[in-house]
Tab-separated table of C-alpha atoms in Angstrom:
chain	number	residue	atom	x	y	z
A	1	MET	CA	177.000	-32.290	-81.239
A	2	LEU	CA	174.913	-34.693	-79.169
A	3	VAL	CA	173.391	-36.157	-82.334
A	4	PRO	CA	176.051	-36.077	-85.080
A	5	PHE	CA	175.161	-34.930	-88.584
A	6	LEU	CA	175.990	-38.041	-90.583
A	7	PRO	CA	174.107	-38.108	-93.887
A	8	PRO	CA	174.262	-41.356	-95.850
A	9	PRO	CA	176.769	-41.413	-98.720
A	10	ARG	CA	175.407	-39.950	-101.920
A	11	ASN	CA	174.128	-42.748	-104.162
A	12	PRO	CA	175.969	-42.663	-107.517
A	13	ALA	CA	172.923	-44.237	-109.172
A	14	VAL	CA	171.289	-40.802	-109.050
A	15	ASP	CA	173.853	-39.469	-111.542
A	16	ASP	CA	172.869	-42.143	-114.044
A	17	LEU	CA	169.229	-41.050	-113.829
A	18	LEU	CA	169.702	-37.306	-114.313
A	19	GLY	CA	169.152	-37.666	-118.051
A	20	GLU	CA	169.471	-34.317	-119.819
A	21	VAL	CA	170.573	-32.613	-116.588
A	22	PRO	CA	174.350	-31.987	-116.318
A	23	ARG	CA	175.839	-34.180	-113.589
A	24	GLU	CA	177.590	-31.245	-111.929
A	25	LEU	CA	174.248	-29.571	-111.206
A	26	PHE	CA	173.590	-31.962	-108.307
A	27	SER	CA	177.052	-31.876	-106.788
A	28	GLU	CA	178.332	-33.504	-103.615
A	29	ARG	CA	178.352	-30.065	-101.999
A	30	LEU	CA	174.709	-29.468	-102.875
A	31	TYR	CA	173.805	-32.949	-101.651
A	32	GLN	CA	175.444	-32.249	-98.295
A	33	ALA	CA	173.678	-28.883	-98.075
A	34	CYS	CA	170.283	-30.449	-98.835
A	35	GLU	CA	170.813	-33.120	-96.196
A	36	LEU	CA	171.844	-30.453	-93.692
A	37	VAL	CA	168.622	-28.527	-94.356
A	38	GLU	CA	166.641	-31.744	-93.809
A	39	ARG	CA	168.210	-32.200	-90.395
A	40	TYR	CA	167.915	-28.482	-89.588
A	41	VAL	CA	164.167	-28.477	-90.185
A	42	SER	CA	163.698	-31.599	-88.062
A	43	ASP	CA	165.511	-29.902	-85.170
A	44	LEU	CA	163.537	-26.713	-85.793
A	45	ALA	CA	160.336	-28.770	-85.524
A	46	ILE	CA	161.528	-30.025	-82.117
A	47	ALA	CA	162.229	-26.456	-80.995
A	48	ILE	CA	158.745	-25.328	-82.076
A	49	ALA	CA	157.078	-28.263	-80.309
A	50	GLN	CA	158.956	-27.426	-77.124
A	51	ARG	CA	157.988	-23.740	-77.339
A	52	LEU	CA	154.375	-24.852	-77.732
A	53	GLU	CA	154.787	-27.223	-74.753
A	54	LEU	CA	153.340	-30.123	-76.729
A	55	GLU	CA	155.167	-32.917	-74.909
A	56	PRO	CA	152.540	-33.504	-72.167
A	57	ASP	CA	149.790	-33.844	-74.806
A	58	LEU	CA	151.937	-36.076	-76.988
A	59	ALA	CA	152.926	-38.291	-74.072
A	60	GLN	CA	149.228	-39.181	-73.679
A	61	GLY	CA	148.592	-39.473	-77.409
A	62	THR	CA	146.645	-36.809	-79.268
A	63	THR	CA	145.690	-35.312	-82.625
A	64	ALA	CA	146.308	-31.903	-84.145
A	65	GLN	CA	142.609	-31.107	-83.886
A	66	ALA	CA	142.523	-32.018	-80.184
A	67	ILE	CA	145.510	-29.772	-79.459
A	68	LEU	CA	143.907	-26.842	-81.264
A	69	ARG	CA	140.609	-27.300	-79.422
A	70	SER	CA	142.270	-27.607	-76.014
A	71	ARG	CA	143.996	-24.257	-76.540
A	72	SER	CA	141.140	-22.509	-78.328
A	73	TYR	CA	143.341	-22.041	-81.382
A	74	PRO	CA	141.638	-21.506	-84.763
A	75	GLU	CA	140.973	-24.756	-86.609
A	76	ASP	CA	142.065	-23.029	-89.836
A	77	GLU	CA	145.624	-23.594	-88.613
A	78	SER	CA	145.225	-27.372	-88.534
A	79	PRO	CA	147.394	-27.898	-91.664
A	80	ALA	CA	150.399	-26.242	-90.022
A	81	LEU	CA	150.132	-28.294	-86.833
A	82	ASP	CA	149.402	-31.477	-88.813
A	83	TRP	CA	152.618	-30.867	-90.731
A	84	LEU	CA	154.652	-30.247	-87.577
A	85	LEU	CA	153.487	-33.507	-86.001
A	86	ALA	CA	154.041	-35.428	-89.236
A	87	ARG	CA	157.582	-34.055	-89.442
A	88	LEU	CA	158.330	-35.158	-85.879
A	89	ALA	CA	156.945	-38.610	-86.677
A	90	GLU	CA	159.004	-38.840	-89.857
A	91	ALA	CA	162.105	-37.996	-87.815
A	92	GLY	CA	161.304	-40.878	-85.457
A	93	HIS	CA	160.190	-38.875	-82.416
A	94	LEU	CA	156.473	-39.736	-82.582
A	95	GLU	CA	154.393	-42.807	-83.349
A	96	ARG	CA	151.653	-42.175	-85.883
A	97	SER	CA	148.375	-44.083	-86.091
A	98	PRO	CA	145.525	-43.404	-88.524
A	99	GLU	CA	142.396	-41.875	-87.057
A	100	GLU	CA	139.457	-39.806	-88.225
A	101	PRO	CA	139.381	-36.923	-88.954
A	102	GLY	CA	143.195	-36.871	-88.634
A	103	PRO	CA	146.077	-39.085	-87.518
A	104	ALA	CA	146.933	-39.532	-83.846
A	105	TYR	CA	150.446	-39.115	-82.498
A	106	ARG	CA	152.192	-40.387	-79.382
A	107	LEU	CA	155.630	-39.517	-78.058
A	108	ARG	CA	158.148	-42.357	-78.379
A	109	ARG	CA	160.591	-40.806	-75.919
A	110	PRO	CA	161.333	-37.308	-74.577
A	111	LEU	CA	162.201	-34.910	-77.365
A	112	PRO	CA	165.961	-34.287	-77.639
A	113	THR	CA	167.578	-30.892	-77.384
A	114	PRO	CA	167.583	-29.181	-80.803
A	115	GLU	CA	171.062	-28.280	-82.025
A	116	LEU	CA	170.227	-25.401	-84.320
A	117	GLY	CA	173.314	-23.301	-83.604
A	118	GLU	CA	175.679	-26.171	-84.313
A	119	LEU	CA	173.768	-27.191	-87.422
A	120	ARG	CA	173.671	-23.611	-88.715
A	121	ALA	CA	177.444	-23.302	-88.340
A	122	LEU	CA	177.963	-26.652	-90.032
A	123	GLY	CA	175.649	-25.703	-92.889
A	124	LEU	CA	177.462	-22.436	-93.521
A	125	ALA	CA	180.755	-24.335	-93.501
A	126	ILE	CA	179.389	-26.703	-96.161
A	127	ASP	CA	178.238	-23.764	-98.301
A	128	PRO	CA	177.879	-20.166	-97.045
A	129	ALA	CA	175.443	-19.490	-99.891
A	130	ILE	CA	172.674	-21.453	-98.127
A	131	ALA	CA	172.393	-18.698	-95.490
A	132	PRO	CA	169.127	-17.320	-96.994
A	133	THR	CA	167.505	-20.747	-96.733
A	134	LEU	CA	168.395	-21.066	-93.056
A	135	ALA	CA	167.319	-17.476	-92.380
A	136	ILE	CA	163.863	-17.861	-93.926
A	137	LEU	CA	163.366	-21.148	-92.060
A	138	ASP	CA	164.332	-19.435	-88.795
A	139	THR	CA	161.832	-16.658	-89.505
A	140	ALA	CA	159.078	-19.188	-90.158
A	141	GLY	CA	159.968	-21.117	-87.022
A	142	GLU	CA	159.823	-17.963	-84.930
A	143	ALA	CA	156.416	-17.045	-86.377
A	144	PHE	CA	154.894	-20.520	-86.104
A	145	PRO	CA	153.465	-20.320	-82.532
A	146	ARG	CA	151.865	-16.910	-83.157
A	147	VAL	CA	150.360	-18.018	-86.463
A	148	LEU	CA	149.056	-21.215	-84.856
A	149	ALA	CA	147.422	-19.197	-82.075
A	150	GLY	CA	145.735	-16.907	-84.599
A	151	ALA	CA	147.614	-13.827	-83.396
A	152	LEU	CA	148.515	-13.072	-87.020
A	153	THR	CA	148.315	-14.783	-90.386
A	154	GLY	CA	151.194	-16.503	-92.097
A	155	GLU	CA	151.058	-13.854	-94.795
A	156	GLN	CA	151.404	-11.102	-92.185
A	157	ALA	CA	154.272	-12.892	-90.471
A	158	LEU	CA	156.229	-13.887	-93.551
A	159	PHE	CA	155.459	-11.422	-96.352
A	160	THR	CA	155.781	-7.987	-94.796
A	161	GLY	CA	158.645	-5.704	-93.808
A	162	ALA	CA	162.084	-7.242	-93.494
A	163	SER	CA	160.779	-10.673	-94.505
A	164	MET	CA	160.393	-9.514	-98.113
A	165	GLN	CA	164.148	-8.985	-98.362
A	166	LEU	CA	164.696	-12.507	-97.027
A	167	TRP	CA	162.425	-13.890	-99.737
A	168	THR	CA	164.325	-12.031	-102.446
A	169	GLN	CA	167.552	-13.579	-101.165
A	170	TYR	CA	165.993	-17.025	-100.845
A	171	PHE	CA	164.635	-17.095	-104.410
A	172	HIS	CA	167.913	-15.747	-105.834
A	173	ASN	CA	170.047	-17.926	-108.096
A	174	ALA	CA	172.953	-17.376	-105.711
A	175	ASN	CA	171.097	-19.589	-103.211
A	176	PRO	CA	171.960	-23.134	-104.372
A	177	ILE	CA	169.088	-24.752	-102.483
A	178	TYR	CA	166.549	-22.829	-104.558
A	179	ALA	CA	168.571	-22.290	-107.738
A	180	LEU	CA	168.320	-26.008	-108.531
A	181	ASN	CA	164.605	-25.508	-109.245
A	182	ASN	CA	165.338	-22.726	-111.729
A	183	ARG	CA	168.229	-24.461	-113.453
A	184	LEU	CA	166.355	-27.730	-114.000
A	185	ALA	CA	163.389	-25.912	-115.495
A	186	ALA	CA	165.613	-23.686	-117.646
A	187	ILE	CA	167.499	-26.644	-119.115
A	188	ALA	CA	164.301	-28.567	-119.826
A	189	ALA	CA	162.682	-25.524	-121.448
A	190	ALA	CA	165.697	-24.677	-123.614
A	191	ASN	CA	165.836	-28.268	-124.825
A	192	ARG	CA	162.226	-28.058	-126.014
A	193	LEU	CA	162.076	-24.665	-127.672
A	194	PRO	CA	161.710	-25.018	-131.437
A	195	ALA	CA	165.018	-24.423	-133.188
A	196	GLY	CA	165.627	-21.356	-135.296
A	197	GLY	CA	163.018	-19.062	-133.780
A	198	PRO	CA	161.331	-16.728	-133.526
A	199	VAL	CA	159.868	-17.946	-130.240
A	200	ARG	CA	157.394	-16.340	-127.877
A	201	ILE	CA	157.723	-17.179	-124.201
A	202	LEU	CA	155.194	-16.582	-121.433
A	203	GLU	CA	156.360	-16.885	-117.830
A	204	ILE	CA	153.779	-17.368	-115.091
A	205	GLY	CA	154.399	-16.133	-111.546
A	206	ALA	CA	157.847	-14.699	-112.202
A	207	GLY	CA	158.380	-13.276	-108.712
A	208	ALA	CA	161.584	-11.225	-108.651
A	209	GLY	CA	162.805	-12.814	-111.894
A	210	SER	CA	165.260	-15.553	-110.895
A	211	ALA	CA	163.623	-18.231	-113.064
A	212	ALA	CA	163.555	-15.883	-116.055
A	213	GLU	CA	167.220	-15.121	-115.443
A	214	ALA	CA	168.051	-18.842	-115.396
A	215	LEU	CA	166.194	-19.496	-118.654
A	216	LEU	CA	167.548	-16.472	-120.495
A	217	ASP	CA	171.089	-17.233	-119.306
A	218	GLU	CA	170.683	-20.781	-120.608
A	219	LEU	CA	169.513	-19.499	-123.990
A	220	ARG	CA	172.346	-16.968	-124.150
A	221	GLU	CA	174.922	-19.671	-123.393
A	222	ARG	CA	173.497	-21.688	-126.291
A	223	GLY	CA	173.599	-18.677	-128.601
A	224	ARG	CA	169.812	-18.656	-128.886
A	225	ILE	CA	168.683	-15.577	-127.005
A	226	GLY	CA	168.323	-13.716	-130.301
A	227	GLU	CA	165.542	-16.149	-131.248
A	228	VAL	CA	163.276	-14.778	-128.497
A	229	ALA	CA	160.743	-12.564	-130.268
A	230	GLU	CA	158.866	-11.879	-127.033
A	231	TYR	CA	159.399	-12.678	-123.370
A	232	ARG	CA	156.203	-11.900	-121.525
A	233	LEU	CA	156.790	-11.872	-117.790
A	234	THR	CA	153.724	-12.097	-115.563
A	235	GLU	CA	153.519	-11.642	-111.808
A	236	PRO	CA	150.526	-10.509	-109.718
A	237	ASN	CA	152.651	-8.577	-107.203
A	238	PRO	CA	153.413	-5.184	-108.817
A	239	MET	CA	156.508	-4.502	-106.689
A	240	LEU	CA	158.112	-7.831	-107.607
A	241	ARG	CA	157.075	-7.463	-111.243
A	242	ARG	CA	158.685	-4.041	-111.581
A	243	ARG	CA	161.857	-5.248	-109.869
A	244	ALA	CA	162.095	-8.283	-112.145
A	245	SER	CA	161.414	-6.274	-115.289
A	246	ARG	CA	164.088	-3.677	-114.477
A	247	ALA	CA	166.698	-6.311	-113.635
A	248	LEU	CA	166.030	-8.367	-116.761
A	249	ALA	CA	166.016	-5.325	-119.052
A	250	ALA	CA	169.433	-4.338	-117.690
A	251	ARG	CA	170.827	-7.868	-117.947
A	252	TYR	CA	169.575	-8.546	-121.487
A	253	PRO	CA	169.676	-5.323	-123.538
A	254	GLY	CA	167.529	-5.567	-126.623
A	255	LEU	CA	165.306	-8.340	-125.263
A	256	ALA	CA	161.676	-7.880	-126.316
A	257	LEU	CA	160.434	-7.900	-122.729
A	258	VAL	CA	156.811	-7.287	-121.778
A	259	ASP	CA	155.470	-7.454	-118.225
A	260	GLN	CA	151.932	-7.630	-116.924
A	261	ALA	CA	149.801	-8.937	-114.079
A	262	TYR	CA	148.289	-12.399	-114.443
A	263	ASP	CA	146.166	-14.416	-112.028
A	264	ILE	CA	146.408	-18.165	-112.693
A	265	ASP	CA	142.986	-18.649	-111.107
A	266	GLN	CA	141.214	-16.498	-113.712
A	267	ASP	CA	140.519	-16.868	-117.426
A	268	PRO	CA	143.551	-15.497	-119.317
A	269	SER	CA	141.413	-14.221	-122.190
A	270	ALA	CA	139.961	-11.654	-119.777
A	271	GLN	CA	143.484	-10.627	-118.767
A	272	GLY	CA	144.822	-9.686	-122.178
A	273	LEU	CA	146.702	-12.878	-123.041
A	274	PRO	CA	146.226	-14.160	-126.599
A	275	GLN	CA	144.917	-17.647	-127.268
A	276	ALA	CA	147.513	-19.867	-128.981
A	277	GLY	CA	149.984	-17.019	-128.619
A	278	PHE	CA	153.087	-18.671	-127.157
A	279	ASP	CA	155.576	-21.384	-128.040
A	280	LEU	CA	156.504	-21.915	-124.391
A	281	VAL	CA	154.674	-21.374	-121.118
A	282	PHE	CA	157.255	-21.387	-118.337
A	283	ALA	CA	156.701	-21.438	-114.576
A	284	VAL	CA	158.698	-22.373	-111.479
A	285	ASN	CA	156.949	-23.331	-108.236
A	286	VAL	CA	153.700	-21.630	-109.135
A	287	LEU	CA	151.150	-24.171	-110.334
A	288	HIS	CA	150.787	-26.079	-107.055
A	289	ILE	CA	148.997	-23.074	-105.537
A	290	ALA	CA	146.353	-22.928	-108.289
A	291	GLN	CA	142.944	-22.933	-106.609
A	292	ASP	CA	141.526	-25.232	-109.287
A	293	LEU	CA	144.484	-27.014	-110.833
A	294	GLY	CA	142.544	-28.533	-113.721
A	295	ALA	CA	141.098	-25.191	-114.777
A	296	SER	CA	144.455	-23.419	-114.533
A	297	LEU	CA	146.222	-26.085	-116.599
A	298	ALA	CA	143.511	-25.992	-119.258
A	299	TRP	CA	143.818	-22.213	-119.490
A	300	LEU	CA	147.591	-22.430	-119.855
A	301	ARG	CA	147.199	-25.056	-122.545
A	302	SER	CA	144.919	-22.695	-124.469
A	303	LEU	CA	147.710	-20.095	-124.525
A	304	LEU	CA	150.100	-22.433	-126.349
A	305	VAL	CA	150.363	-22.765	-130.088
A	306	PRO	CA	149.641	-26.315	-131.283
A	307	GLY	CA	152.860	-28.182	-130.580
A	308	GLY	CA	153.913	-25.655	-127.918
A	309	TRP	CA	155.322	-26.674	-124.553
A	310	LEU	CA	154.457	-26.111	-120.929
A	311	VAL	CA	157.568	-26.471	-118.740
A	312	ALA	CA	156.860	-26.130	-115.038
A	313	GLY	CA	159.542	-26.484	-112.419
A	314	GLU	CA	157.848	-27.869	-109.318
A	315	CYS	CA	158.922	-29.039	-105.906
A	316	GLN	CA	157.333	-32.482	-105.595
A	317	ARG	CA	156.407	-34.908	-102.864
A	318	LEU	CA	158.015	-38.218	-103.796
A	319	PHE	CA	155.858	-40.355	-101.508
A	320	PRO	CA	152.364	-39.851	-100.035
A	321	ARG	CA	152.393	-37.906	-96.739
A	322	GLN	CA	156.128	-37.163	-97.077
A	323	THR	CA	157.123	-33.858	-95.487
A	324	ILE	CA	159.379	-31.402	-97.330
A	325	PRO	CA	161.543	-28.907	-95.397
A	326	ILE	CA	160.253	-25.759	-97.071
A	327	GLU	CA	156.693	-26.696	-96.076
A	328	LEU	CA	157.506	-25.426	-92.588
A	329	ILE	CA	156.958	-22.022	-94.186
A	330	PHE	CA	154.217	-22.716	-96.693
A	331	GLU	CA	151.921	-24.681	-94.366
A	332	GLN	CA	151.372	-21.365	-92.580
A	333	LEU	CA	150.021	-19.715	-95.761
A	334	ALA	CA	146.379	-19.832	-96.827
A	335	SER	CA	147.372	-19.731	-100.513
A	336	PHE	CA	149.191	-23.052	-100.028
A	337	THR	CA	146.555	-24.878	-97.996
A	338	GLN	CA	143.197	-23.580	-99.237
A	339	VAL	CA	142.880	-25.175	-102.662
A	340	LYS	CA	140.301	-27.346	-104.382
A	341	LEU	CA	140.974	-31.043	-103.777
A	342	ASP	CA	140.340	-33.919	-106.151
A	343	ARG	CA	140.394	-37.552	-105.046
A	344	ASP	CA	142.102	-38.724	-108.237
A	345	VAL	CA	144.521	-35.875	-108.946
A	346	ARG	CA	145.008	-33.734	-105.864
A	347	SER	CA	144.153	-35.631	-102.711
A	348	SER	CA	145.768	-33.064	-100.402
A	349	HIS	CA	146.932	-29.469	-100.548
A	350	GLY	CA	150.507	-28.449	-101.236
A	351	PHE	CA	153.090	-30.167	-103.386
A	352	LEU	CA	151.932	-32.965	-105.684
A	353	THR	CA	153.553	-36.319	-106.418
A	354	PRO	CA	154.938	-37.129	-109.900
A	355	GLU	CA	151.945	-39.421	-110.468
A	356	GLU	CA	149.464	-36.686	-109.563
A	357	TRP	CA	151.124	-34.249	-111.946
A	358	ARG	CA	151.040	-36.767	-114.783
A	359	GLN	CA	147.356	-37.421	-114.130
A	360	ALA	CA	146.525	-33.711	-113.964
A	361	LEU	CA	148.358	-32.884	-117.188
A	362	ALA	CA	146.889	-35.812	-119.108
A	363	ALA	CA	143.377	-34.946	-117.917
A	364	THR	CA	143.688	-31.439	-119.377
A	365	GLY	CA	144.756	-32.597	-122.829
A	366	PHE	CA	148.536	-32.361	-122.648
A	367	ALA	CA	150.703	-34.962	-124.371
A	368	ALA	CA	154.378	-35.978	-124.577
A	369	LEU	CA	154.524	-35.914	-120.788
A	370	ALA	CA	158.005	-36.077	-119.306
A	371	GLU	CA	159.869	-35.040	-116.203
A	372	VAL	CA	163.413	-33.686	-115.980
A	373	PRO	CA	164.921	-35.576	-114.250
A	374	ASP	CA	162.750	-38.670	-113.774
A	375	LEU	CA	161.842	-38.349	-110.100
A	376	ALA	CA	159.788	-41.540	-110.112
A	377	ARG	CA	163.011	-43.459	-110.761
A	378	ILE	CA	165.378	-41.274	-108.750
A	379	ARG	CA	163.314	-41.674	-105.570
A	380	GLU	CA	164.203	-45.376	-105.493
A	381	HIS	CA	167.822	-44.326	-104.871
A	382	TYR	CA	167.422	-40.969	-103.126
A	383	PRO	CA	164.077	-40.139	-101.469
A	384	ARG	CA	164.701	-36.399	-101.086
A	385	PHE	CA	165.353	-35.149	-104.634
A	386	PHE	CA	162.331	-32.846	-104.577
A	387	SER	CA	162.988	-30.645	-107.637
A	388	GLY	CA	161.797	-31.539	-111.109
A	389	ALA	CA	160.668	-29.894	-114.342
A	390	LEU	CA	157.340	-31.090	-115.722
A	391	CYS	CA	157.229	-31.005	-119.512
A	392	ALA	CA	153.967	-31.323	-121.413
A	393	ARG	CA	153.026	-30.478	-124.974
A	394	ARG	CA	149.879	-29.165	-126.566
A	395	PRO	CA	149.377	-31.712	-129.356
A	396	PRO	CA	149.932	-30.350	-132.880
A	397	ALA	CA	146.564	-31.862	-133.838
A	398	GLU	CA	144.215	-32.525	-130.985
A	399	ARG	CA	140.770	-33.596	-129.962
A	400	PRO	CA	138.513	-30.975	-128.359
A	401	ILE	CA	139.011	-30.522	-124.608
A	402	PRO	CA	136.152	-29.228	-122.444
A	403	SER	CA	136.722	-25.635	-121.381
A	404	PRO	CA	137.370	-24.968	-117.671
A	405	GLY	CA	134.158	-25.060	-115.681
A	406	ALA	CA	132.198	-26.750	-118.478
């Protein structure tokens, strides 16, 4: 390879900060795989920029908005191009200077040749199970120029036909890059369920069921799955919901499993969910796409019994303006970028920082706020540990909280 893949040694201080998370969950192998994906996405960003022939513009200095205008591309795609340029700057290829309405970028030196084939082979040698992650990134990279040009939407490019099978493989617990999200949330949730049962669990945005599988496996390993009086699985996509329900019913015979549609952007009382009906509300990588985050959190809080827990596994941005590899995909999706912003809680679309999550949860009346593990401390030793489980409790006795939209 022209540019060797040489990740820094894994900092042992991270192990000391994992708290209730088993040390083996973030193994050396997973660390190497995560670092490989970081490098892979940076090289993929170079390849996309070269396909778009951005180097002449960048050599003169430009902004995402100027590039879109010069090519008559739709300005709705500005978030995707903004992200691409920010990623190239973060990798050291561009200089970034603040401007209005968006930052300006200038090429430091000619872009190097991307080494995707070599990196892919190296990644599969580190862990063959990361193949779905690389495949979905490749698909997003291939679609990027067409989405940017407005030839099709990100949803059309990435959520139809063969791409759906790729997503199922990506979100599967056999994919270690994604499974970390599920496992962290499952451990945090199991640690907070009231002992002895019976417990009622509501999962939001279950997808094909990998997060539910992680939680129910964790409870079974602890001998507690018999305490689950109801597991209500919600997912707006009927195909995914049926697939998840069938798989979970087969995996956990006798489980009191209920499935239904649920839209996190609408009042749950109009969707058949009982107020104060659940001991645990569980979600993995769902809440960051809420159109109005404050309203959605307040609605979820209303579904908890007093003293009940919200546990939300969320990919998080550890520093302002930091780019995250999987955003190469999501920045092409309207559901990710077109959300209500708030200067104090949600200053930009996409993944939130730990501080923004704490502010959002506190503002909607949650208490006993915690994160598993503590990303605010871990980031001092490793700036790319993006997965965490947000834990927040509905107080047993509480002051009135204004209803959403009041």
